[in-house]
XYZ file of C-alpha atoms in Angstrom:
590
model
C 98.924 79.737 85.776
C 101.366 76.826 84.714
C 103.454 76.639 81.788
C 104.682 73.331 80.286
C 107.363 72.020 78.334
C 105.765 70.812 74.958
C 109.162 69.235 73.235
C 109.791 65.697 73.519
C 111.997 66.002 76.471
C 109.005 66.807 78.534
C 109.292 63.128 79.242
C 112.841 63.617 80.861
C 111.206 64.569 84.356
C 109.927 60.761 84.247
C 113.578 59.540 84.363
C 113.478 59.836 88.272
C 110.823 56.894 87.767
C 113.271 54.287 85.724
C 112.449 50.686 87.310
C 108.988 51.858 88.206
C 107.136 53.385 85.577
C 108.617 52.657 81.671
C 107.814 55.821 79.281
C 107.606 56.520 75.531
C 105.677 58.653 73.018
C 102.989 56.948 70.327
C 101.845 58.897 67.937
C 103.507 61.904 69.504
C 101.493 61.115 72.822
C 103.742 60.995 76.000
C 103.033 57.141 77.238
C 103.398 55.942 80.677
C 103.179 51.637 81.410
C 103.864 49.573 84.243
C 102.978 46.048 84.293
C 99.736 44.301 86.155
C 98.400 40.481 86.044
C 95.108 40.627 84.382
C 93.237 42.740 82.057
C 94.649 46.079 80.628
C 93.415 49.381 82.102
C 94.272 52.466 79.811
C 93.623 56.036 80.007
C 94.111 58.823 77.563
C 93.876 62.008 79.492
C 93.600 65.429 77.578
C 94.542 69.067 79.524
C 91.292 70.484 79.219
C 87.703 70.876 81.241
C 84.854 72.783 82.631
C 87.191 75.413 83.639
C 88.704 76.123 80.182
C 85.139 76.872 78.927
C 83.041 80.370 79.077
C 79.595 80.146 80.478
C 77.703 80.404 77.122
C 79.859 77.591 75.866
C 80.029 75.444 78.821
C 79.472 71.831 77.985
C 81.617 71.913 74.871
C 84.142 69.623 76.474
C 81.682 67.438 77.746
C 79.790 67.282 74.407
C 83.073 66.213 72.635
C 83.474 63.316 74.979
C 80.006 61.667 74.197
C 80.621 62.517 70.710
C 83.874 60.825 70.815
C 82.075 57.942 72.344
C 79.299 57.495 70.238
C 80.709 54.974 67.717
C 81.677 52.336 70.151
C 77.722 51.813 70.786
C 76.505 48.729 72.863
C 80.320 47.304 73.020
C 80.599 44.542 76.037
C 84.009 46.528 77.045
C 84.149 48.072 80.406
C 84.921 51.737 79.102
C 83.581 55.364 79.962
C 84.264 58.901 79.939
C 84.723 61.651 82.286
C 85.232 65.666 82.070
C 86.591 67.202 85.126
C 87.408 70.854 85.607
C 90.892 71.053 84.259
C 90.904 67.261 82.383
C 88.957 64.756 80.487
C 90.011 61.047 80.866
C 88.912 58.191 78.432
C 89.388 54.802 80.131
C 88.716 51.393 79.186
C 89.767 47.984 80.803
C 89.696 45.028 78.750
C 92.070 42.581 76.753
C 94.649 43.682 74.445
C 92.571 43.969 71.353
C 89.481 45.300 72.856
C 91.987 48.549 74.423
C 93.339 49.152 70.909
C 89.907 49.076 69.351
C 88.865 51.343 72.197
C 91.584 53.500 71.957
C 91.484 53.776 68.145
C 87.878 54.755 67.818
C 88.390 57.544 70.197
C 90.877 58.861 68.320
C 89.465 58.550 64.992
C 86.256 60.022 66.216
C 87.970 63.168 67.768
C 89.959 63.592 63.996
C 86.003 63.416 62.655
C 83.541 63.943 65.086
C 80.076 62.395 63.987
C 78.240 65.724 63.818
C 75.003 64.349 62.902
C 74.936 63.256 66.680
C 75.238 66.879 68.067
C 71.457 67.618 68.593
C 70.753 64.208 70.098
C 74.055 64.122 71.907
C 73.095 68.076 73.296
C 69.542 66.659 74.681
C 71.345 63.676 76.332
C 73.308 66.128 78.239
C 70.446 68.516 79.230
C 68.710 65.479 80.424
C 71.652 64.005 82.507
C 72.171 67.466 84.155
C 68.521 67.433 85.197
C 68.847 63.636 86.510
C 71.973 64.676 88.635
C 70.403 67.037 90.910
C 72.146 69.700 93.036
C 74.325 68.407 96.058
C 75.076 70.137 99.331
C 78.519 71.200 97.316
C 77.272 72.044 94.286
C 77.178 76.247 94.640
C 80.380 76.234 96.538
C 82.566 76.777 93.458
C 80.181 79.634 92.203
C 80.856 81.629 95.245
C 84.301 81.345 95.499
C 85.128 81.828 91.420
C 81.946 83.387 89.852
C 80.561 82.555 86.883
C 83.983 81.712 85.145
C 86.702 79.254 85.354
C 86.229 77.214 87.810
C 83.298 78.698 88.997
C 81.464 76.795 85.922
C 81.011 73.611 87.342
C 77.944 75.143 89.642
C 75.928 76.419 86.609
C 73.952 74.814 83.694
C 75.821 73.794 80.551
C 74.435 76.513 78.444
C 76.440 75.345 75.316
C 74.272 72.512 74.870
C 71.555 74.919 73.545
C 73.297 76.849 70.938
C 76.715 75.427 69.960
C 77.373 75.218 66.659
C 79.144 72.189 64.366
C 81.980 74.659 63.671
C 82.435 75.362 67.723
C 82.670 71.916 68.403
C 84.892 71.157 65.589
C 87.294 73.818 66.430
C 87.284 72.960 70.151
C 88.167 69.471 69.542
C 90.660 70.548 67.107
C 92.599 72.904 69.233
C 92.346 71.118 72.764
C 92.069 67.104 72.113
C 95.656 67.232 70.075
C 98.422 64.666 70.877
C 100.241 67.612 72.375
C 98.076 68.071 75.049
C 97.407 64.696 75.878
C 99.266 61.718 78.167
C 98.604 57.746 77.559
C 98.805 55.492 80.633
C 98.603 51.737 80.441
C 98.937 48.854 82.735
C 100.721 46.758 80.407
C 104.168 45.372 80.044
C 104.574 46.825 76.758
C 102.340 49.291 74.328
C 100.185 46.951 72.488
C 100.580 46.402 68.851
C 98.138 48.258 66.567
C 97.246 51.302 67.954
C 96.652 54.263 65.873
C 96.452 57.511 67.872
C 97.010 59.899 65.375
C 96.068 63.136 66.395
C 96.797 66.714 65.299
C 99.125 68.871 66.341
C 98.690 71.351 69.149
C 100.321 72.890 72.347
C 100.280 71.875 76.009
C 97.300 74.049 77.458
C 98.216 75.851 80.704
C 95.617 75.299 83.700
C 93.303 78.422 83.439
C 94.368 80.920 86.091
C 91.426 81.026 89.168
C 89.366 83.911 89.676
C 88.108 85.196 92.807
C 84.648 85.977 93.874
C 85.464 86.769 97.663
C 86.693 90.023 98.480
C 87.759 88.937 101.923
C 88.141 85.479 103.704
C 87.941 83.367 105.841
C 83.572 84.105 104.743
C 80.573 82.193 105.216
C 77.520 81.696 103.569
C 73.900 80.297 104.020
C 72.900 77.240 102.831
C 70.286 74.547 103.014
C 69.390 72.851 106.246
C 71.533 69.791 107.352
C 74.624 70.447 105.346
C 77.657 71.917 106.754
C 80.154 72.297 104.002
C 83.654 74.072 104.176
C 86.024 74.503 101.284
C 89.488 76.213 100.960
C 92.468 76.546 98.743
C 96.058 75.931 99.757
C 99.449 75.276 98.112
C 99.918 71.843 97.006
C 102.145 69.884 99.452
C 102.387 66.638 101.485
C 101.761 68.150 104.655
C 98.495 69.461 103.281
C 97.204 65.784 102.211
C 98.414 64.892 106.134
C 96.255 67.731 107.265
C 93.118 66.568 105.214
C 93.486 63.002 106.915
C 94.000 64.506 110.352
C 91.032 67.025 110.060
C 88.715 64.217 108.827
C 89.396 62.146 111.496
C 88.921 64.795 114.146
C 85.593 65.943 112.548
C 84.621 62.502 112.757
C 85.548 61.903 115.929
C 84.356 65.380 117.799
C 80.940 65.413 115.664
C 79.946 61.925 115.488
C 81.614 59.946 118.087
C 81.583 62.622 121.356
C 79.076 64.954 120.279
C 76.435 62.850 118.448
C 75.507 65.960 116.144
C 76.807 64.252 112.892
C 76.411 61.043 110.956
C 79.071 61.834 108.236
C 81.806 63.938 108.600
C 84.673 63.696 106.407
C 87.741 65.751 104.679
C 88.998 65.787 101.116
C 92.124 67.046 99.610
C 92.021 67.100 95.925
C 94.699 68.774 93.183
C 92.971 71.643 91.520
C 96.252 72.555 89.317
C 100.146 72.164 89.638
C 100.467 74.206 92.425
C 97.052 74.568 94.301
C 94.544 72.130 95.960
C 91.210 71.989 97.065
C 90.521 71.179 100.888
C 86.795 70.213 101.286
C 85.229 69.112 104.644
C 81.520 68.349 105.361
C 79.207 67.021 108.030
C 75.446 66.911 108.306
C 72.845 67.423 110.905
C 69.561 67.297 112.061
C 67.805 70.493 112.412
C 67.945 70.785 116.250
C 71.691 70.101 116.250
C 72.780 72.133 113.544
C 73.727 74.554 115.884
C 76.003 72.546 117.958
C 77.441 70.814 114.714
C 78.458 74.222 113.633
C 79.803 74.715 117.232
C 81.684 71.606 116.975
C 83.389 72.100 113.887
C 84.578 75.674 114.397
C 85.676 74.078 117.749
C 87.897 71.505 115.799
C 89.299 73.797 113.062
C 90.559 75.995 116.341
C 92.016 73.305 117.948
C 94.121 72.512 114.995
C 95.046 75.744 114.404
C 96.236 76.312 117.609
C 98.664 73.237 117.018
C 96.977 71.292 119.749
C 97.220 68.120 117.656
C 98.001 64.604 119.418
C 101.070 62.892 118.008
C 98.936 59.805 117.806
C 96.566 61.616 115.327
C 99.839 62.688 113.388
C 100.850 59.104 112.965
C 97.143 57.597 112.034
C 97.040 59.937 109.153
C 100.453 59.573 107.716
C 100.326 55.695 108.447
C 96.998 55.804 105.866
C 98.928 57.160 103.026
C 101.867 55.448 103.298
C 99.525 52.355 102.851
C 99.389 53.008 99.284
C 102.799 52.078 98.849
C 102.115 48.437 99.967
C 100.103 47.868 97.249
C 101.029 45.276 95.082
C 102.046 46.239 90.856
C 102.927 49.692 92.875
C 104.061 50.996 89.364
C 100.763 50.170 87.806
C 98.872 51.604 90.720
C 100.634 55.138 90.500
C 99.921 55.667 86.976
C 96.878 57.606 86.817
C 98.422 60.261 89.327
C 101.908 60.432 87.287
C 99.661 61.348 83.972
C 98.143 63.913 85.514
C 101.016 65.184 87.241
C 102.879 65.269 83.836
C 99.992 66.822 82.222
C 99.334 69.616 84.226
C 103.113 70.168 85.220
C 103.261 69.239 88.997
C 106.510 67.809 90.210
C 106.790 63.747 90.317
C 108.453 62.369 93.240
C 109.271 58.701 93.537
C 107.757 56.441 96.174
C 110.699 56.314 98.588
C 111.018 60.681 98.133
C 107.078 60.964 98.825
C 107.965 58.623 102.080
C 110.487 60.700 103.182
C 108.075 63.753 103.021
C 105.450 62.087 104.666
C 108.104 60.909 107.625
C 109.087 64.880 107.487
C 105.736 66.290 108.379
C 105.323 67.252 112.009
C 102.913 68.691 114.244
C 103.898 72.556 113.243
C 103.596 71.644 109.881
C 99.900 70.760 110.443
C 99.176 73.834 112.424
C 100.817 75.916 109.577
C 98.403 74.008 106.837
C 95.286 74.969 109.323
C 96.017 78.394 109.723
C 96.220 78.619 106.007
C 92.999 76.729 105.082
C 91.056 78.507 107.466
C 92.239 82.007 106.352
C 91.259 80.746 103.029
C 87.923 79.293 103.761
C 84.779 79.638 102.631
C 82.146 78.344 105.246
C 78.307 77.240 104.170
C 76.247 77.144 107.296
C 72.380 76.127 107.518
C 72.065 78.159 110.732
C 71.890 81.937 110.799
C 75.278 82.972 110.383
C 78.985 82.303 111.486
C 80.356 85.918 112.438
C 80.919 84.888 115.855
C 83.674 82.650 114.777
C 85.303 85.899 113.085
C 83.858 84.792 109.457
C 82.596 87.637 107.002
C 79.420 87.014 105.113
C 80.191 86.259 101.376
C 78.904 89.498 99.408
C 75.437 88.999 98.622
C 74.710 92.327 96.979
C 77.069 94.597 94.600
C 79.171 97.304 96.035
C 77.277 99.723 93.565
C 74.673 100.510 91.119
C 73.706 101.944 87.582
C 72.130 104.644 86.583
C 69.214 104.552 83.625
C 65.458 104.588 83.457
C 63.292 102.830 86.424
C 60.893 99.989 86.037
C 59.076 99.368 89.322
C 58.026 96.005 90.209
C 54.541 95.281 89.767
C 54.589 92.563 92.855
C 55.955 95.184 95.632
C 56.442 98.907 95.740
C 60.150 98.233 97.489
C 61.565 96.409 94.355
C 62.884 98.599 91.313
C 64.601 97.304 88.290
C 67.411 99.979 86.522
C 68.154 99.438 83.074
C 71.183 101.915 82.209
C 73.890 102.187 79.693
C 76.525 101.098 81.386
C 74.683 97.821 83.076
C 71.500 96.628 84.813
C 70.595 96.842 88.642
C 67.782 95.438 90.796
C 67.315 97.490 93.874
C 65.743 95.668 96.471
C 65.646 96.319 100.555
C 68.516 94.756 101.248
C 70.697 96.196 98.821
C 71.910 96.458 95.013
C 72.460 93.600 92.752
C 74.299 94.662 89.594
C 75.343 93.141 85.966
C 77.431 95.508 83.907
C 77.437 94.918 80.291
C 81.301 94.748 79.827
C 81.450 92.256 82.863
C 78.392 90.008 81.828
C 79.091 86.193 81.706
C 76.091 85.428 79.450
C 72.777 86.661 78.885
C 69.934 84.405 77.886
C 67.370 85.381 75.810
C 63.541 84.656 74.998
C 61.164 85.169 72.229
C 58.869 86.944 74.397
C 61.061 89.651 75.531
C 62.922 88.200 78.955
C 66.508 88.451 79.395
C 68.552 87.197 82.126
C 72.143 88.683 82.853
C 74.793 86.778 84.740
C 77.824 88.869 85.506
C 81.141 87.269 86.254
C 81.110 87.670 89.625
C 78.295 85.510 89.892
C 75.379 88.116 90.141
C 72.203 87.293 88.210
C 69.473 90.110 87.393
C 66.344 88.942 85.777
C 64.696 91.068 83.217
C 61.006 89.872 82.884
C 58.850 92.466 81.243
C 55.893 90.831 82.568
C 56.989 91.648 85.847
C 58.074 95.202 85.964
C 56.431 98.455 84.594
C 57.125 99.978 81.201
C 60.013 97.259 80.133
C 59.487 98.005 76.495
C 60.848 96.425 73.341
C 62.976 99.674 73.446
C 64.514 99.171 76.743
C 64.967 95.466 75.937
C 66.680 96.533 72.707
C 69.445 98.655 74.919
C 70.479 95.091 76.572
C 70.615 93.350 73.199
C 72.641 95.961 71.788
C 75.055 96.545 74.977
C 75.745 93.123 75.327
C 78.359 91.419 73.649
C 77.441 88.816 70.705
C 79.601 86.038 72.104
C 77.789 86.427 75.727
C 74.295 86.003 74.360
C 72.512 82.557 74.588
C 69.122 82.410 72.761
C 66.638 80.091 74.489
C 63.504 78.609 73.180
C 60.025 80.287 73.885
C 58.117 79.083 76.806
C 54.555 77.985 76.980
C 52.579 80.702 78.022
C 51.942 79.141 81.238
C 55.407 79.377 82.297
C 55.814 83.024 81.561
C 56.267 84.629 85.077
C 52.849 86.760 85.863
C 52.471 89.363 88.826
C 51.187 87.921 92.094
C 47.717 89.279 92.968
C 48.688 91.551 95.999
C 46.545 90.593 99.084
C 42.942 92.553 99.241
C 42.734 94.838 102.343
C 40.464 93.199 104.842
C 37.001 94.472 105.515
C 37.086 97.523 108.076
C 34.639 97.349 111.162
C 33.664 100.431 113.304
C 36.012 99.030 115.752
C 38.984 99.334 113.317
C 37.678 102.917 112.318
C 37.842 103.979 115.777
C 41.153 102.577 116.249
C 41.887 104.607 113.250
C 40.613 107.594 114.722
C 42.335 107.003 118.033
C 45.778 106.511 116.228
C 45.323 110.080 114.378
C 44.591 111.718 117.584
C 47.473 110.030 119.110
C 49.949 110.728 116.216
C 48.546 114.259 115.472
C 49.425 116.373 112.422
C 51.320 119.574 112.107
C 50.151 121.589 109.444
C 50.260 124.674 107.878
C 46.696 126.137 109.864
C 48.005 124.612 113.142
C 51.117 126.379 113.029
C 49.243 129.902 112.295
C 46.379 129.287 115.048
C 49.058 128.530 117.437
C 50.850 131.300 116.836
C 48.068 133.489 117.212
C 47.009 131.736 120.207
C 50.412 132.217 121.713
C 50.839 136.259 120.860
C 47.000 137.070 121.723
C 47.593 136.991 125.572
C 50.623 139.509 125.122
C 48.491 142.190 123.464
C 45.043 141.454 125.762
C 47.661 142.363 128.955
C 49.083 145.583 127.523
C 45.531 146.792 126.379
C 44.022 145.837 130.035
C 47.240 147.657 131.367
C 47.016 150.820 129.198
C 43.429 151.196 129.546
C 42.638 150.140 132.812
C 40.793 153.238 133.570
C 38.876 153.604 130.620
C 35.320 152.748 130.730
C 34.054 149.316 129.054
C 37.342 147.888 129.415
C 35.743 144.724 131.310
C 33.554 144.172 127.930
C 36.379 144.435 125.887
C 38.583 142.164 128.399
C 35.764 139.633 128.383
C 35.491 139.124 124.677
C 39.381 139.038 124.356
C 39.517 135.921 126.576
C 36.798 134.603 124.748
C 38.779 134.708 121.760
C 41.751 133.297 123.380
C 39.520 130.206 124.325
C 38.408 130.014 121.176
C 41.934 129.970 119.439
C 43.094 127.182 121.865
C 40.243 124.868 121.204
C 40.986 125.254 117.311
C 44.575 124.686 117.747
C 43.908 121.340 119.725
C 41.399 120.295 116.899
C 43.500 121.080 114.135
C 46.495 119.250 115.563
C 44.058 116.098 116.197
C 41.903 116.140 112.965
C 43.114 118.615 110.819
C 39.958 120.902 111.271
C 39.586 123.872 113.120
C 36.459 122.377 114.831
C 35.414 118.728 115.769
C 33.589 116.887 113.239
C 30.517 115.407 114.081
């Protein structure tokens, strides 16, 4: 977690940029500006984003952004807003008057959000989410971070269902403050007429990162056609260069040489002041997916071994150095400087950054490659990646809870357990558990359905229609145990959307041939019953007694008749034992 200097002297760190970027404060907001010909581009950035929310309130920052822009209506301005994981940006391009009008309007709305638009904007956000779809990378934050912090970008914005006006006002009043903002403008001076009055507050630290991966490097099975790798690594100039080298190596090996992929690329993006996210992606046709995974692992193995050509390093470094050849360099660097100031990252002059780029060597890239692989999460479209030394990401919980058992009405091998400490779904593969004290959110339906999501990302759906004896009393246990702040009521579902048990297939009609096979199976398998053991014991002991009788009574009259009877009894005992083993009856049924 990064802390910040909230005093006016926080701008002192920008002294190194004198002659490149000018800086001042406007209504208490640190402001950076540098000239560029043409229209002005301005950005007002706040240190708050998705990662600052909880699952029940997710979407609240996005909602404030929408409400703040509503009053601008159908303006001809080129403007927009964006909510990211750790910041929210309001940006505009236009002439001086248009920029002033936009910035003043945003700040006025933040001071007094149009709450009459709240429900409408909630619907708009839900519609936006529905049309956005799920990309190949969408589930990676969930698997790495769980259902909290940086992992929330993988989830539905549940707050758009239940957030109240008071919650939204409080969020805006404590996060969208002058002490939690930075302004930048591509101009040679601060325009007249700006009114950026906002409430006082404090610079918020970036949220601490959680982890849902007990071991890395790890892998998970994803969609066919997509290979995704993410890692978290220390922010450094060498790490940025490595991302360029990795992207070029993947493109060369997977597309140009192997022909396995059309797209093969890598990206480096800051997560907070100290850590960045490395992302690599490649696509592949189904018949080439195994080869693409193998090629990807081979590329990383080569880079981890330090087998990097100097030409690869020079090419990647040259691309990053080109940004300093841009005209109006100060204006081009404003967004990155503003974000660095906002989150507390070190600020380098172009000369300092150039020097760091020139100092990066092959050994530095090898070290970054090893760090990236060791902390990596690989999403493969194939069976697995154990062969590459990766561990499967956990698909099941380490333990369950004790409580009442509720068998699935769809299969005998699945059981729901509702306990005093949490809920567990027992499946043939393993246990999925959400404990009440680690419940990120529980959605509720009027029909009794409950869906519990743990902070670790595991989810258990409690559908009374799909499990036996899930009564109102058992649902009340959940409602009492889960903290009220984690409960998200959802509207009633149409009857046709309430899940019903799937009908089990009826047994196929049996033919005489099937019965013959069943009988043969019984004869082959045999039955060891109590009667079988008793008769077998008699059949074993009787010959001993019979021999003793014959030896002792060999000279007695009538011993021959008794011997014949004894042998007949032994024959019957053996026959009975065989039939008991085969059919369960002492004689063969007709």
